[in-house]
Amino acid sequence: MEGVPDDGERVAASLARWLAGVTFADLGADEVTDLLTGAVVAWAEGQGWRAYRRAPSVLPLPPPYAHRHSWIDVGCARPAGPPIAVELDRTDRQRTVDKLLAEARAGRVAIWLRWGAGPFAAPPAPVHLVTCPVTVRRGGGSRYTRQPTRDRPPPEHTTAPVTGEQADLFATGTP
């Protein structure tokens, strides 16, 4: 939109803060993608915006599918500011980058929500990266977990004197 400053960094930071509270345990890849898609929709609706899963993309599909639509995972319409296009990926896909660059050229705020174990390579500007690091457990199908981050100091160690059996365990002399 003409005359509206690019607020993509602010929007991406807001989404990242929202996703910081999303936790889950032992989910498959499709379940994580669905959960995160729902979280993006909830975030957008919490801002008072309309949110659409599988919104039409401006990027045409290659032949022989040129008569069909390409889709973005979540599209958001805002009363003030350009629309937002959010793509979710577990892997680094060039097709996603191309799609988001096309969305940005069409005047949308383009956000790439990457989830997985990382590392996450930064996309080219003006695409904004939001990451959702998870842990993965392999074997019998990959399962993904995301626990809340806790910035807690290490526990205090006792300053009480070592006594009884502990004295033998922590003796500093040679036996």
CSV table of C-alpha atoms in Angstrom, one decimal, residues 85-174:
chain,number,residue,atom,x,y,z
A,85,ALA,CA,1.2,-13.7,4.1
A,86,VAL,CA,2.6,-16.4,6.4
A,87,GLU,CA,4.2,-19.6,5.2
A,88,LEU,CA,5.1,-22.4,7.6
A,89,ASP,CA,7.9,-24.9,6.8
A,90,ARG,CA,10.0,-27.4,8.6
A,91,THR,CA,12.5,-27.5,5.8
A,92,ASP,CA,14.4,-24.9,3.8
A,93,ARG,CA,12.4,-24.8,0.5
A,94,GLN,CA,13.3,-22.5,-2.4
A,95,ARG,CA,9.7,-22.6,-3.6
A,96,THR,CA,8.6,-21.0,-0.3
A,97,VAL,CA,11.1,-18.3,-0.7
A,98,ASP,CA,10.0,-17.6,-4.2
A,99,LYS,CA,6.3,-17.5,-3.1
A,100,LEU,CA,7.0,-15.1,-0.2
A,101,LEU,CA,9.1,-12.8,-2.5
A,102,ALA,CA,6.2,-12.7,-4.9
A,103,GLU,CA,3.8,-11.9,-2.0
A,104,ALA,CA,6.1,-9.1,-0.9
A,105,ARG,CA,6.3,-7.7,-4.4
A,106,ALA,CA,2.5,-7.6,-4.4
A,107,GLY,CA,2.6,-5.4,-1.3
A,108,ARG,CA,2.1,-8.0,1.4
A,109,VAL,CA,4.1,-8.4,4.6
A,110,ALA,CA,5.8,-11.8,3.9
A,111,ILE,CA,6.6,-13.9,7.0
A,112,TRP,CA,8.3,-17.3,6.9
A,113,LEU,CA,7.6,-19.3,10.0
A,114,ARG,CA,10.3,-22.0,10.2
A,115,TRP,CA,10.0,-24.7,12.8
A,116,GLY,CA,12.3,-27.6,13.5
A,117,ALA,CA,15.6,-28.3,15.2
A,118,GLY,CA,17.5,-25.6,13.2
A,119,PRO,CA,19.7,-24.0,12.1
A,120,PHE,CA,17.4,-21.6,10.2
A,121,ALA,CA,19.0,-19.7,7.3
A,122,ALA,CA,17.8,-16.1,7.0
A,123,PRO,CA,15.7,-15.5,3.9
A,124,PRO,CA,16.3,-12.6,1.5
A,125,ALA,CA,14.7,-9.3,2.3
A,126,PRO,CA,11.9,-8.3,2.5
A,127,VAL,CA,10.9,-11.7,3.8
A,128,HIS,CA,10.8,-11.8,7.6
A,129,LEU,CA,11.8,-14.9,9.5
A,130,VAL,CA,10.1,-16.2,12.6
A,131,THR,CA,11.5,-19.3,14.1
A,132,CYS,CA,10.0,-22.0,16.3
A,133,PRO,CA,12.8,-24.3,17.6
A,134,VAL,CA,11.7,-27.8,18.6
A,135,THR,CA,13.5,-30.9,19.7
A,136,VAL,CA,13.1,-34.1,17.6
A,137,ARG,CA,13.0,-37.7,18.7
A,138,ARG,CA,13.7,-40.1,15.8
A,139,GLY,CA,12.8,-43.8,15.6
A,140,GLY,CA,9.4,-45.1,14.6
A,141,GLY,CA,8.6,-41.8,13.0
A,142,SER,CA,9.9,-38.4,14.1
A,143,ARG,CA,8.2,-36.8,17.0
A,144,TYR,CA,8.6,-33.2,17.9
A,145,THR,CA,8.4,-31.4,21.3
A,146,ARG,CA,8.5,-27.8,22.3
A,147,GLN,CA,8.8,-26.9,26.0
A,148,PRO,CA,8.7,-23.5,27.5
A,149,THR,CA,12.0,-21.8,27.8
A,150,ARG,CA,12.9,-20.9,31.3
A,151,ASP,CA,15.6,-18.4,32.2
A,152,ARG,CA,16.3,-19.6,35.7
A,153,PRO,CA,19.6,-19.2,37.5
A,154,PRO,CA,21.4,-22.4,38.5
A,155,PRO,CA,20.4,-23.9,41.9
A,156,GLU,CA,22.2,-22.7,45.0
A,157,HIS,CA,24.7,-25.1,46.3
A,158,THR,CA,24.8,-25.9,50.0
A,159,THR,CA,27.5,-24.3,52.1
A,160,ALA,CA,26.9,-26.8,54.9
A,161,PRO,CA,29.9,-28.8,56.0
A,162,VAL,CA,30.2,-32.3,54.5
A,163,THR,CA,29.6,-34.9,57.2
A,164,GLY,CA,29.1,-38.7,57.7
A,165,GLU,CA,29.3,-40.8,54.6
A,166,GLN,CA,29.6,-37.7,52.5
A,167,ALA,CA,32.9,-37.0,54.0
A,168,ASP,CA,34.3,-40.3,52.5
A,169,LEU,CA,32.8,-39.5,49.1
A,170,PHE,CA,34.2,-36.0,49.0
A,171,ALA,CA,37.6,-36.6,50.7
A,172,THR,CA,40.3,-34.6,49.2
A,173,GLY,CA,43.3,-36.6,50.5
A,174,THR,CA,44.7,-39.8,48.9
